[in-house]
């Protein structure tokens, strides 16, 4: 069968975002925390990385940063 039809569009968006996150993550903890955050906030956008190596997500005009230790800051 065509597996792509089983994937709903929000999963696809999360997968694409996770690819960017994996490239930008500086630690496994950060990557895992980002994945968990995205699962809980599928509508959030990945904005980028700060000079302190925090990953930045935006959801409903609110920014969330995830530190290299995997903490929300």
PDB file of C-alpha atoms in Angstrom, residues 3-60:
ATOM      1  CA  UNK A   3       2.242   4.431   3.296  1.00  0.00           C
ATOM      2  CA  UNK A   4       2.259   8.185   2.762  1.00  0.00           C
ATOM      3  CA  UNK A   5      -1.549   8.269   2.798  1.00  0.00           C
ATOM      4  CA  UNK A   6      -1.462   7.023   6.410  1.00  0.00           C
ATOM      5  CA  UNK A   7       0.535  10.014   7.577  1.00  0.00           C
ATOM      6  CA  UNK A   8      -1.616  12.951   8.552  1.00  0.00           C
ATOM      7  CA  UNK A   9      -0.310  16.366   7.603  1.00  0.00           C
ATOM      8  CA  UNK A  10       0.524  17.470  11.140  1.00  0.00           C
ATOM      9  CA  UNK A  11       2.802  14.435  11.561  1.00  0.00           C
ATOM     10  CA  UNK A  12       4.518  15.406   8.345  1.00  0.00           C
ATOM     11  CA  UNK A  13       5.106  18.927   9.606  1.00  0.00           C
ATOM     12  CA  UNK A  14       6.523  17.613  12.887  1.00  0.00           C
ATOM     13  CA  UNK A  15       8.813  15.243  10.958  1.00  0.00           C
ATOM     14  CA  UNK A  16      10.106  18.107   8.833  1.00  0.00           C
ATOM     15  CA  UNK A  17      10.631  20.270  11.903  1.00  0.00           C
ATOM     16  CA  UNK A  18      12.419  17.410  13.669  1.00  0.00           C
ATOM     17  CA  UNK A  19      14.870  17.150  10.780  1.00  0.00           C
ATOM     18  CA  UNK A  20      15.786  20.804  11.315  1.00  0.00           C
ATOM     19  CA  UNK A  21      15.914  20.302  15.072  1.00  0.00           C
ATOM     20  CA  UNK A  22      18.266  17.315  14.721  1.00  0.00           C
ATOM     21  CA  UNK A  23      20.633  19.414  12.618  1.00  0.00           C
ATOM     22  CA  UNK A  24      20.527  22.294  15.093  1.00  0.00           C
ATOM     23  CA  UNK A  25      20.564  20.356  18.356  1.00  0.00           C
ATOM     24  CA  UNK A  26      23.810  20.414  20.303  1.00  0.00           C
ATOM     25  CA  UNK A  27      22.909  17.459  22.559  1.00  0.00           C
ATOM     26  CA  UNK A  28      20.706  14.392  22.722  1.00  0.00           C
ATOM     27  CA  UNK A  29      18.895  15.877  25.738  1.00  0.00           C
ATOM     28  CA  UNK A  30      18.012  18.960  23.719  1.00  0.00           C
ATOM     29  CA  UNK A  31      16.789  16.900  20.801  1.00  0.00           C
ATOM     30  CA  UNK A  32      14.629  14.659  23.015  1.00  0.00           C
ATOM     31  CA  UNK A  33      13.158  17.668  24.814  1.00  0.00           C
ATOM     32  CA  UNK A  34      12.376  19.298  21.466  1.00  0.00           C
ATOM     33  CA  UNK A  35      10.646  16.145  20.232  1.00  0.00           C
ATOM     34  CA  UNK A  36       8.556  15.962  23.390  1.00  0.00           C
ATOM     35  CA  UNK A  37       7.706  19.663  23.133  1.00  0.00           C
ATOM     36  CA  UNK A  38       6.591  19.231  19.518  1.00  0.00           C
ATOM     37  CA  UNK A  39       4.423  16.247  20.367  1.00  0.00           C
ATOM     38  CA  UNK A  40       2.687  18.321  23.017  1.00  0.00           C
ATOM     39  CA  UNK A  41       2.566  21.467  20.846  1.00  0.00           C
ATOM     40  CA  UNK A  42       2.182  20.269  17.256  1.00  0.00           C
ATOM     41  CA  UNK A  43       1.155  23.726  16.059  1.00  0.00           C
ATOM     42  CA  UNK A  44       4.389  25.382  17.149  1.00  0.00           C
ATOM     43  CA  UNK A  45       6.959  26.558  14.633  1.00  0.00           C
ATOM     44  CA  UNK A  46      10.682  26.005  14.903  1.00  0.00           C
ATOM     45  CA  UNK A  47      12.235  29.468  14.731  1.00  0.00           C
ATOM     46  CA  UNK A  48      15.921  28.665  15.063  1.00  0.00           C
ATOM     47  CA  UNK A  49      18.784  28.711  17.520  1.00  0.00           C
ATOM     48  CA  UNK A  50      20.010  31.479  19.807  1.00  0.00           C
ATOM     49  CA  UNK A  51      23.650  32.396  20.362  1.00  0.00           C
ATOM     50  CA  UNK A  52      23.388  30.489  23.663  1.00  0.00           C
ATOM     51  CA  UNK A  53      22.565  27.343  21.662  1.00  0.00           C
ATOM     52  CA  UNK A  54      18.942  27.335  22.815  1.00  0.00           C
ATOM     53  CA  UNK A  55      16.426  26.073  20.271  1.00  0.00           C
ATOM     54  CA  UNK A  56      13.542  28.500  19.804  1.00  0.00           C
ATOM     55  CA  UNK A  57       9.946  27.498  19.083  1.00  0.00           C
ATOM     56  CA  UNK A  58       6.965  29.762  18.605  1.00  0.00           C
ATOM     57  CA  UNK A  59       3.383  28.873  19.385  1.00  0.00           C
ATOM     58  CA  UNK A  60       0.436  31.271  19.559  1.00  0.00           C
TER      59      UNK A  60
END
